[in-house]
């Protein structure tokens, strides 16, 4: 009875949240990546876009495939409960993906910093090399 | 900085074991492992002490003892993060003590673990065998 309305609310909210989080990641992940790639902006932008594409694919894919229900939505209450529990699952998935993304960004950054790290201890002395 | 020369004590089995491990580990810059006191090491670095682990960059920067140990880790791809940790003020004293303990007992540890001793083997091999005297 309320199935179509419930689906509509579910899709709007879950896709809206996905888009919002993806834009957030896209905007704020850029700084991380530029730092990780030693200021190479085009490389950072490219990796950033690819990460966001992966994020969209997984989240939208999950949200769409979790849409279907066989519950008889006879009352408004049943519809609200179903939509709420489904949106809750989507939020948890998006949250998990978000932290995974942060982890990946930080991993990139740390590897980049490590790769170009100077010797951590100043030399004890300078040798004169015999050539 | 393009190359690191690492001078190790070839008379100690632990050191030789670590040297063989270093040769297998991927590193950020090429490592040249020289036995301290070997002809090549003496030729390149005549005034470097023989008793201690020494790391010398091709640009001249040199580190001794536990500093050299941290710099060696810094050169390794898989252990640079550990090197940065050991160099931090929190872990520096621990690294220093661990290195001191290991280095002062290195001959004992080598003997206990039955680690073979390249330096002694080369020294023995360099002694010419006495010529056989023809018996009567």
PDB file of C-alpha atoms in Angstrom:
ATOM      1  CA  UNK A   1       0.000   0.000   0.000  1.00  0.00           C
ATOM      2  CA  UNK A   2       2.740   2.392   1.032  1.00  0.00           C
ATOM      3  CA  UNK A   3       5.431   0.475  -0.794  1.00  0.00           C
ATOM      4  CA  UNK A   4       6.057   3.036  -3.537  1.00  0.00           C
ATOM      5  CA  UNK A   5       6.227   5.944  -1.099  1.00  0.00           C
ATOM      6  CA  UNK A   6       8.556   3.945   1.152  1.00  0.00           C
ATOM      7  CA  UNK A   7      10.829   3.116  -1.796  1.00  0.00           C
ATOM      8  CA  UNK A   8      10.872   6.758  -2.850  1.00  0.00           C
ATOM      9  CA  UNK A   9      11.830   8.017   0.611  1.00  0.00           C
ATOM     10  CA  UNK A  10      14.437   5.294   0.937  1.00  0.00           C
ATOM     11  CA  UNK A  11      16.046   6.063  -2.411  1.00  0.00           C
ATOM     12  CA  UNK A  12      16.085   9.820  -1.881  1.00  0.00           C
ATOM     13  CA  UNK A  13      17.619   9.613   1.567  1.00  0.00           C
ATOM     14  CA  UNK A  14      20.181   6.895   0.829  1.00  0.00           C
ATOM     15  CA  UNK A  15      21.327   8.373  -2.467  1.00  0.00           C
ATOM     16  CA  UNK A  16      21.353  11.851  -0.924  1.00  0.00           C
ATOM     17  CA  UNK A  17      23.598  10.698   1.924  1.00  0.00           C
ATOM     18  CA  UNK A  18      25.886   8.885  -0.509  1.00  0.00           C
ATOM     19  CA  UNK A  19      26.272  11.978  -2.661  1.00  0.00           C
ATOM     20  CA  UNK A  20      26.857  14.190   0.365  1.00  0.00           C
ATOM     21  CA  UNK A  21      29.569  11.938   1.830  1.00  0.00           C
ATOM     22  CA  UNK A  22      31.222  11.466  -1.564  1.00  0.00           C
ATOM     23  CA  UNK A  23      31.412  15.239  -2.135  1.00  0.00           C
ATOM     24  CA  UNK A  24      32.811  15.646   1.354  1.00  0.00           C
ATOM     25  CA  UNK A  25      35.503  13.061   0.651  1.00  0.00           C
ATOM     26  CA  UNK A  26      36.240  14.568  -2.718  1.00  0.00           C
ATOM     27  CA  UNK A  27      36.693  18.078  -1.344  1.00  0.00           C
ATOM     28  CA  UNK A  28      38.597  17.267   1.814  1.00  0.00           C
ATOM     29  CA  UNK A  29      40.577  14.274   0.575  1.00  0.00           C
ATOM     30  CA  UNK A  30      42.324  16.438  -1.997  1.00  0.00           C
ATOM     31  CA  UNK A  31      44.591  18.121   0.537  1.00  0.00           C
ATOM     32  CA  UNK A  32      45.665  14.732   1.919  1.00  0.00           C
ATOM     33  CA  UNK A  33      46.453  13.401  -1.515  1.00  0.00           C
ATOM     34  CA  UNK A  34      48.379  16.476  -2.641  1.00  0.00           C
ATOM     35  CA  UNK A  35      50.504  16.095   0.470  1.00  0.00           C
ATOM     36  CA  UNK A  36      50.909  12.369  -0.193  1.00  0.00           C
ATOM     37  CA  UNK A  37      52.040  12.923  -3.765  1.00  0.00           C
ATOM     38  CA  UNK A  38      54.509  15.705  -2.926  1.00  0.00           C
ATOM     39  CA  UNK A  39      52.387  18.481  -4.386  1.00  0.00           C
ATOM     40  CA  UNK A  40      51.718  16.750  -7.701  1.00  0.00           C
ATOM     41  CA  UNK A  41      48.225  18.150  -8.073  1.00  0.00           C
ATOM     42  CA  UNK A  42      47.160  16.413 -11.264  1.00  0.00           C
ATOM     43  CA  UNK A  43      48.124  13.019  -9.857  1.00  0.00           C
ATOM     44  CA  UNK A  44      46.321  13.780  -6.596  1.00  0.00           C
ATOM     45  CA  UNK A  45      43.187  14.915  -8.459  1.00  0.00           C
ATOM     46  CA  UNK A  46      43.189  11.802 -10.585  1.00  0.00           C
ATOM     47  CA  UNK A  47      43.518   9.441  -7.597  1.00  0.00           C
ATOM     48  CA  UNK A  48      40.875  11.468  -5.775  1.00  0.00           C
ATOM     49  CA  UNK A  49      38.403  11.048  -8.628  1.00  0.00           C
ATOM     50  CA  UNK A  50      39.091   7.339  -8.881  1.00  0.00           C
ATOM     51  CA  UNK A  51      38.516   6.889  -5.155  1.00  0.00           C
ATOM     52  CA  UNK A  52      35.212   8.760  -5.337  1.00  0.00           C
ATOM     53  CA  UNK A  53      34.090   6.667  -8.315  1.00  0.00           C
ATOM     54  CA  UNK A  54      34.742   3.490  -6.314  1.00  0.00           C
ATOM     55  CA  UNK A  55      32.886   4.972  -3.367  1.00  0.00           C
ATOM     56  CA  UNK A  56      29.851   5.796  -5.506  1.00  0.00           C
ATOM     57  CA  UNK A  57      29.783   2.409  -7.191  1.00  0.00           C
ATOM     58  CA  UNK A  58      29.864   0.457  -3.950  1.00  0.00           C
ATOM     59  CA  UNK A  59      27.392   2.618  -2.057  1.00  0.00           C
ATOM     60  CA  UNK A  60      24.859   3.183  -4.811  1.00  0.00           C
ATOM     61  CA  UNK A  61      25.125  -0.484  -5.755  1.00  0.00           C
ATOM     62  CA  UNK A  62      24.454  -1.513  -2.182  1.00  0.00           C
ATOM     63  CA  UNK A  63      21.609   0.955  -1.699  1.00  0.00           C
ATOM     64  CA  UNK A  64      19.846  -0.062  -4.904  1.00  0.00           C
ATOM     65  CA  UNK A  65      20.212  -3.790  -4.368  1.00  0.00           C
ATOM     66  CA  UNK A  66      18.932  -3.500  -0.779  1.00  0.00           C
ATOM     67  CA  UNK A  67      15.801  -1.679  -1.885  1.00  0.00           C
ATOM     68  CA  UNK A  68      13.478  -4.614  -2.442  1.00  0.00           C
ATOM     69  CA  UNK A  69      11.148  -5.788   0.317  1.00  0.00           C
ATOM     70  CA  UNK A  70       8.384  -8.354   0.574  1.00  0.00           C
ATOM     71  CA  UNK A  71       6.908  -6.887   3.773  1.00  0.00           C
ATOM     72  CA  UNK A  72       3.226  -6.021   3.465  1.00  0.00           C
ATOM     73  CA  UNK A  73       3.318  -2.262   4.068  1.00  0.00           C
ATOM     74  CA  UNK A  74      -0.265  -1.891   5.185  1.00  0.00           C
ATOM     75  CA  UNK A  75       0.191   0.827   7.764  1.00  0.00           C
ATOM     76  CA  UNK A  76       2.202   4.027   7.846  1.00  0.00           C
ATOM     77  CA  UNK A  77       3.913   2.703  10.936  1.00  0.00           C
ATOM     78  CA  UNK A  78       5.170  -0.412   9.139  1.00  0.00           C
ATOM     79  CA  UNK A  79       6.402   1.721   6.253  1.00  0.00           C
ATOM     80  CA  UNK A  80       8.280   4.118   8.519  1.00  0.00           C
ATOM     81  CA  UNK A  81       9.862   1.254  10.431  1.00  0.00           C
ATOM     82  CA  UNK A  82      11.019  -0.478   7.282  1.00  0.00           C
ATOM     83  CA  UNK A  83      12.395   2.696   5.699  1.00  0.00           C
ATOM     84  CA  UNK A  84      14.128   3.583   8.939  1.00  0.00           C
ATOM     85  CA  UNK A  85      15.844   0.218   9.344  1.00  0.00           C
ATOM     86  CA  UNK A  86      16.918   0.175   5.711  1.00  0.00           C
ATOM     87  CA  UNK A  87      18.274   3.709   5.894  1.00  0.00           C
ATOM     88  CA  UNK A  88      20.071   2.764   9.101  1.00  0.00           C
ATOM     89  CA  UNK A  89      21.849  -0.067   7.323  1.00  0.00           C
ATOM     90  CA  UNK A  90      22.797   2.224   4.444  1.00  0.00           C
ATOM     91  CA  UNK A  91      24.166   4.834   6.844  1.00  0.00           C
ATOM     92  CA  UNK A  92      26.301   2.205   8.544  1.00  0.00           C
ATOM     93  CA  UNK A  93      27.612   0.967   5.193  1.00  0.00           C
ATOM     94  CA  UNK A  94      28.364   4.512   4.021  1.00  0.00           C
ATOM     95  CA  UNK A  95      30.036   5.221   7.364  1.00  0.00           C
ATOM     96  CA  UNK A  96      32.168   2.095   7.069  1.00  0.00           C
ATOM     97  CA  UNK A  97      33.147   3.015   3.528  1.00  0.00           C
ATOM     98  CA  UNK A  98      33.945   6.532   4.659  1.00  0.00           C
ATOM     99  CA  UNK A  99      36.358   5.303   7.310  1.00  0.00           C
ATOM    100  CA  UNK A 100      37.876   2.863   4.856  1.00  0.00           C
ATOM    101  CA  UNK A 101      38.424   5.779   2.505  1.00  0.00           C
ATOM    102  CA  UNK A 102      40.029   7.856   5.239  1.00  0.00           C
ATOM    103  CA  UNK A 103      42.278   4.904   6.019  1.00  0.00           C
ATOM    104  CA  UNK A 104      43.277   4.613   2.372  1.00  0.00           C
ATOM    105  CA  UNK A 105      43.940   8.353   2.053  1.00  0.00           C
ATOM    106  CA  UNK A 106      46.047   8.323   5.193  1.00  0.00           C
ATOM    107  CA  UNK A 107      47.905   5.240   3.983  1.00  0.00           C
ATOM    108  CA  UNK A 108      48.768   7.048   0.758  1.00  0.00           C
ATOM    109  CA  UNK A 109      49.897  10.064   2.685  1.00  0.00           C
ATOM    110  CA  UNK A 110      52.036   8.121   5.155  1.00  0.00           C
ATOM    111  CA  UNK A 111      53.677   6.066   2.418  1.00  0.00           C
ATOM    112  CA  UNK A 112      54.421   9.252   0.518  1.00  0.00           C
ATOM    113  CA  UNK A 113      55.893  10.970   3.553  1.00  0.00           C
ATOM    114  CA  UNK A 114      57.943   7.898   4.418  1.00  0.00           C
ATOM    115  CA  UNK A 115      59.311   7.509   0.928  1.00  0.00           C
ATOM    116  CA  UNK A 116      60.808  10.996   0.946  1.00  0.00           C
ATOM    117  CA  UNK A 117      61.713  11.166   4.629  1.00  0.00           C
ATOM    118  CA  UNK A 118      65.246  12.450   5.230  1.00  0.00           C
ATOM    119  CA  UNK A 119      67.528  10.483   7.588  1.00  0.00           C
ATOM    120  CA  UNK A 120      65.892  10.766  11.014  1.00  0.00           C
ATOM    121  CA  UNK A 121      69.150  11.336  12.867  1.00  0.00           C
ATOM    122  CA  UNK A 122      71.741  13.976  11.985  1.00  0.00           C
ATOM    123  CA  UNK A 123      75.141  12.523  11.070  1.00  0.00           C
ATOM    124  CA  UNK A 124      77.701  12.061  13.858  1.00  0.00           C
ATOM    125  CA  UNK A 125      80.509  13.262  11.632  1.00  0.00           C
ATOM    126  CA  UNK A 126      81.467  13.791   8.023  1.00  0.00           C
ATOM    127  CA  UNK A 127      83.846  11.324   6.441  1.00  0.00           C
ATOM    128  CA  UNK A 128      86.305  12.259   3.781  1.00  0.00           C
ATOM    129  CA  UNK A 129      85.956   9.702   1.094  1.00  0.00           C
ATOM    130  CA  UNK A 130      88.995   8.311  -0.636  1.00  0.00           C
ATOM    131  CA  UNK A 131      88.268   8.002  -4.300  1.00  0.00           C
TER     132      UNK A 131
ATOM    133  CA  UNK B   1      72.921  10.713  -1.104  1.00  0.00           C
ATOM    134  CA  UNK B   2      73.004   7.762  -3.491  1.00  0.00           C
ATOM    135  CA  UNK B   3      74.718   4.897  -1.724  1.00  0.00           C
ATOM    136  CA  UNK B   4      75.176   3.838   1.865  1.00  0.00           C
ATOM    137  CA  UNK B   5      78.315   2.024   2.907  1.00  0.00           C
ATOM    138  CA  UNK B   6      77.741  -0.150   5.948  1.00  0.00           C
ATOM    139  CA  UNK B   7      80.793  -1.372   7.807  1.00  0.00           C
ATOM    140  CA  UNK B   8      80.060  -4.356   9.997  1.00  0.00           C
ATOM    141  CA  UNK B   9      82.099  -6.628  12.209  1.00  0.00           C
ATOM    142  CA  UNK B  10      82.689  -9.754  10.158  1.00  0.00           C
ATOM    143  CA  UNK B  11      84.137 -11.629  13.141  1.00  0.00           C
ATOM    144  CA  UNK B  12      80.729 -11.775  14.789  1.00  0.00           C
ATOM    145  CA  UNK B  13      78.173 -14.330  13.637  1.00  0.00           C
ATOM    146  CA  UNK B  14      75.140 -12.204  14.501  1.00  0.00           C
ATOM    147  CA  UNK B  15      76.530  -9.345  12.435  1.00  0.00           C
ATOM    148  CA  UNK B  16      77.131 -11.665   9.458  1.00  0.00           C
ATOM    149  CA  UNK B  17      73.622 -13.002   9.788  1.00  0.00           C
ATOM    150  CA  UNK B  18      72.221  -9.459   9.781  1.00  0.00           C
ATOM    151  CA  UNK B  19      74.401  -8.617   6.819  1.00  0.00           C
ATOM    152  CA  UNK B  20      72.966 -11.522   4.821  1.00  0.00           C
ATOM    153  CA  UNK B  21      69.458 -10.377   5.822  1.00  0.00           C
ATOM    154  CA  UNK B  22      70.261  -6.825   4.676  1.00  0.00           C
ATOM    155  CA  UNK B  23      71.410  -8.137   1.315  1.00  0.00           C
ATOM    156  CA  UNK B  24      68.006  -9.704   0.760  1.00  0.00           C
ATOM    157  CA  UNK B  25      65.883  -6.770   1.992  1.00  0.00           C
ATOM    158  CA  UNK B  26      64.619  -4.251  -0.576  1.00  0.00           C
ATOM    159  CA  UNK B  27      66.105  -0.833   0.123  1.00  0.00           C
ATOM    160  CA  UNK B  28      65.482   2.744  -0.965  1.00  0.00           C
ATOM    161  CA  UNK B  29      69.090   3.264  -1.932  1.00  0.00           C
ATOM    162  CA  UNK B  30      71.815   0.739  -2.712  1.00  0.00           C
ATOM    163  CA  UNK B  31      73.630  -0.610   0.350  1.00  0.00           C
ATOM    164  CA  UNK B  32      77.247  -1.641   0.151  1.00  0.00           C
ATOM    165  CA  UNK B  33      78.097  -3.953   2.989  1.00  0.00           C
ATOM    166  CA  UNK B  34      81.779  -4.044   3.811  1.00  0.00           C
ATOM    167  CA  UNK B  35      83.482  -6.077   6.489  1.00  0.00           C
ATOM    168  CA  UNK B  36      85.242  -3.594   8.770  1.00  0.00           C
ATOM    169  CA  UNK B  37      88.983  -3.947   8.351  1.00  0.00           C
ATOM    170  CA  UNK B  38      88.668  -5.744   5.019  1.00  0.00           C
ATOM    171  CA  UNK B  39      90.994  -4.489   2.266  1.00  0.00           C
ATOM    172  CA  UNK B  40      88.143  -2.775   0.467  1.00  0.00           C
ATOM    173  CA  UNK B  41      86.903  -1.043   3.607  1.00  0.00           C
ATOM    174  CA  UNK B  42      90.416   0.089   4.548  1.00  0.00           C
ATOM    175  CA  UNK B  43      90.950   1.379   1.029  1.00  0.00           C
ATOM    176  CA  UNK B  44      87.737   3.414   1.050  1.00  0.00           C
ATOM    177  CA  UNK B  45      87.696   4.526   4.688  1.00  0.00           C
ATOM    178  CA  UNK B  46      91.201   4.217   6.150  1.00  0.00           C
ATOM    179  CA  UNK B  47      90.450   6.019   9.396  1.00  0.00           C
ATOM    180  CA  UNK B  48      87.162   4.461  10.365  1.00  0.00           C
ATOM    181  CA  UNK B  49      87.289   2.433  13.611  1.00  0.00           C
ATOM    182  CA  UNK B  50      86.915  -1.279  13.237  1.00  0.00           C
ATOM    183  CA  UNK B  51      85.026  -2.097  16.399  1.00  0.00           C
ATOM    184  CA  UNK B  52      81.722  -0.400  15.731  1.00  0.00           C
ATOM    185  CA  UNK B  53      78.886  -0.478  13.239  1.00  0.00           C
ATOM    186  CA  UNK B  54      79.435   2.468  10.907  1.00  0.00           C
ATOM    187  CA  UNK B  55      77.222   3.811   8.136  1.00  0.00           C
ATOM    188  CA  UNK B  56      78.738   6.236   5.663  1.00  0.00           C
ATOM    189  CA  UNK B  57      76.849   7.919   2.849  1.00  0.00           C
ATOM    190  CA  UNK B  58      78.580   8.540  -0.454  1.00  0.00           C
ATOM    191  CA  UNK B  59      78.163  12.234   0.333  1.00  0.00           C
ATOM    192  CA  UNK B  60      80.184  11.845   3.540  1.00  0.00           C
ATOM    193  CA  UNK B  61      77.597  11.837   6.317  1.00  0.00           C
ATOM    194  CA  UNK B  62      78.576   9.205   8.851  1.00  0.00           C
ATOM    195  CA  UNK B  63      76.780   7.577  11.726  1.00  0.00           C
ATOM    196  CA  UNK B  64      78.204   5.325  14.413  1.00  0.00           C
ATOM    197  CA  UNK B  65      76.802   2.640  16.684  1.00  0.00           C
ATOM    198  CA  UNK B  66      73.109   2.853  17.461  1.00  0.00           C
ATOM    199  CA  UNK B  67      72.664   5.878  15.179  1.00  0.00           C
ATOM    200  CA  UNK B  68      74.100   3.779  12.370  1.00  0.00           C
ATOM    201  CA  UNK B  69      71.634   1.034  13.236  1.00  0.00           C
ATOM    202  CA  UNK B  70      68.665   3.435  12.936  1.00  0.00           C
ATOM    203  CA  UNK B  71      69.997   4.780   9.631  1.00  0.00           C
ATOM    204  CA  UNK B  72      70.346   1.237   8.297  1.00  0.00           C
ATOM    205  CA  UNK B  73      66.668   0.631   9.054  1.00  0.00           C
ATOM    206  CA  UNK B  74      65.874   3.971   7.411  1.00  0.00           C
ATOM    207  CA  UNK B  75      67.384   2.678   4.171  1.00  0.00           C
ATOM    208  CA  UNK B  76      65.092  -0.362   4.089  1.00  0.00           C
ATOM    209  CA  UNK B  77      61.746  -0.118   2.361  1.00  0.00           C
ATOM    210  CA  UNK B  78      59.936  -2.280   4.852  1.00  0.00           C
ATOM    211  CA  UNK B  79      61.483  -0.817   7.981  1.00  0.00           C
ATOM    212  CA  UNK B  80      61.712   2.919   7.381  1.00  0.00           C
ATOM    213  CA  UNK B  81      58.624   3.417   9.570  1.00  0.00           C
ATOM    214  CA  UNK B  82      60.436   1.619  12.398  1.00  0.00           C
ATOM    215  CA  UNK B  83      63.493   3.756  11.880  1.00  0.00           C
ATOM    216  CA  UNK B  84      61.397   6.916  12.224  1.00  0.00           C
ATOM    217  CA  UNK B  85      59.856   5.493  15.387  1.00  0.00           C
ATOM    218  CA  UNK B  86      63.214   4.539  16.873  1.00  0.00           C
ATOM    219  CA  UNK B  87      64.495   8.019  16.120  1.00  0.00           C
ATOM    220  CA  UNK B  88      61.626   9.655  18.008  1.00  0.00           C
ATOM    221  CA  UNK B  89      62.400  10.903  21.532  1.00  0.00           C
ATOM    222  CA  UNK B  90      60.056   8.299  23.069  1.00  0.00           C
ATOM    223  CA  UNK B  91      61.802   5.231  21.678  1.00  0.00           C
ATOM    224  CA  UNK B  92      65.327   6.599  21.264  1.00  0.00           C
ATOM    225  CA  UNK B  93      66.588   5.501  24.720  1.00  0.00           C
ATOM    226  CA  UNK B  94      65.095   2.042  24.283  1.00  0.00           C
ATOM    227  CA  UNK B  95      66.745   1.607  20.894  1.00  0.00           C
ATOM    228  CA  UNK B  96      70.033   2.824  22.344  1.00  0.00           C
ATOM    229  CA  UNK B  97      69.906   0.374  25.256  1.00  0.00           C
ATOM    230  CA  UNK B  98      68.861  -2.543  23.048  1.00  0.00           C
ATOM    231  CA  UNK B  99      71.677  -1.812  20.646  1.00  0.00           C
ATOM    232  CA  UNK B 100      74.197  -1.497  23.466  1.00  0.00           C
ATOM    233  CA  UNK B 101      73.083  -4.801  24.981  1.00  0.00           C
ATOM    234  CA  UNK B 102      73.253  -6.619  21.672  1.00  0.00           C
ATOM    235  CA  UNK B 103      76.541  -5.154  20.578  1.00  0.00           C
ATOM    236  CA  UNK B 104      78.359  -5.779  23.855  1.00  0.00           C
ATOM    237  CA  UNK B 105      77.277  -9.432  23.896  1.00  0.00           C
ATOM    238  CA  UNK B 106      77.512 -10.094  20.172  1.00  0.00           C
ATOM    239  CA  UNK B 107      80.304 -12.645  20.329  1.00  0.00           C
ATOM    240  CA  UNK B 108      78.622 -14.537  23.162  1.00  0.00           C
ATOM    241  CA  UNK B 109      75.270 -14.546  21.332  1.00  0.00           C
ATOM    242  CA  UNK B 110      76.928 -15.701  18.126  1.00  0.00           C
ATOM    243  CA  UNK B 111      78.580 -18.566  19.998  1.00  0.00           C
ATOM    244  CA  UNK B 112      75.381 -19.577  21.772  1.00  0.00           C
ATOM    245  CA  UNK B 113      73.379 -19.555  18.541  1.00  0.00           C
ATOM    246  CA  UNK B 114      76.164 -21.319  16.609  1.00  0.00           C
ATOM    247  CA  UNK B 115      76.141 -18.644  13.951  1.00  0.00           C
ATOM    248  CA  UNK B 116      78.975 -19.052  11.516  1.00  0.00           C
ATOM    249  CA  UNK B 117      81.670 -16.526  11.381  1.00  0.00           C
ATOM    250  CA  UNK B 118      82.636 -15.288   7.947  1.00  0.00           C
ATOM    251  CA  UNK B 119      85.445 -13.069   9.080  1.00  0.00           C
ATOM    252  CA  UNK B 120      87.301 -15.823  10.842  1.00  0.00           C
ATOM    253  CA  UNK B 121      86.752 -18.128   7.884  1.00  0.00           C
ATOM    254  CA  UNK B 122      88.242 -15.600   5.470  1.00  0.00           C
ATOM    255  CA  UNK B 123      91.124 -14.913   7.822  1.00  0.00           C
ATOM    256  CA  UNK B 124      91.862 -18.606   8.105  1.00  0.00           C
ATOM    257  CA  UNK B 125      91.511 -19.058   4.371  1.00  0.00           C
ATOM    258  CA  UNK B 126      94.036 -16.285   3.784  1.00  0.00           C
ATOM    259  CA  UNK B 127      96.691 -18.142   5.764  1.00  0.00           C
ATOM    260  CA  UNK B 128      98.616 -20.220   3.264  1.00  0.00           C
ATOM    261  CA  UNK B 129      98.593 -23.926   3.900  1.00  0.00           C
ATOM    262  CA  UNK B 130     102.002 -25.201   4.916  1.00  0.00           C
ATOM    263  CA  UNK B 131     103.656 -26.832   1.996  1.00  0.00           C
ATOM    264  CA  UNK B 132     103.924 -30.568   2.317  1.00  0.00           C
ATOM    265  CA  UNK B 133     107.389 -31.740   2.806  1.00  0.00           C
ATOM    266  CA  UNK B 134     108.279 -34.697   0.785  1.00  0.00           C
ATOM    267  CA  UNK B 135     108.866 -37.560   3.146  1.00  0.00           C
ATOM    268  CA  UNK B 136     111.875 -39.622   2.930  1.00  0.00           C
TER     269      UNK B 136
END
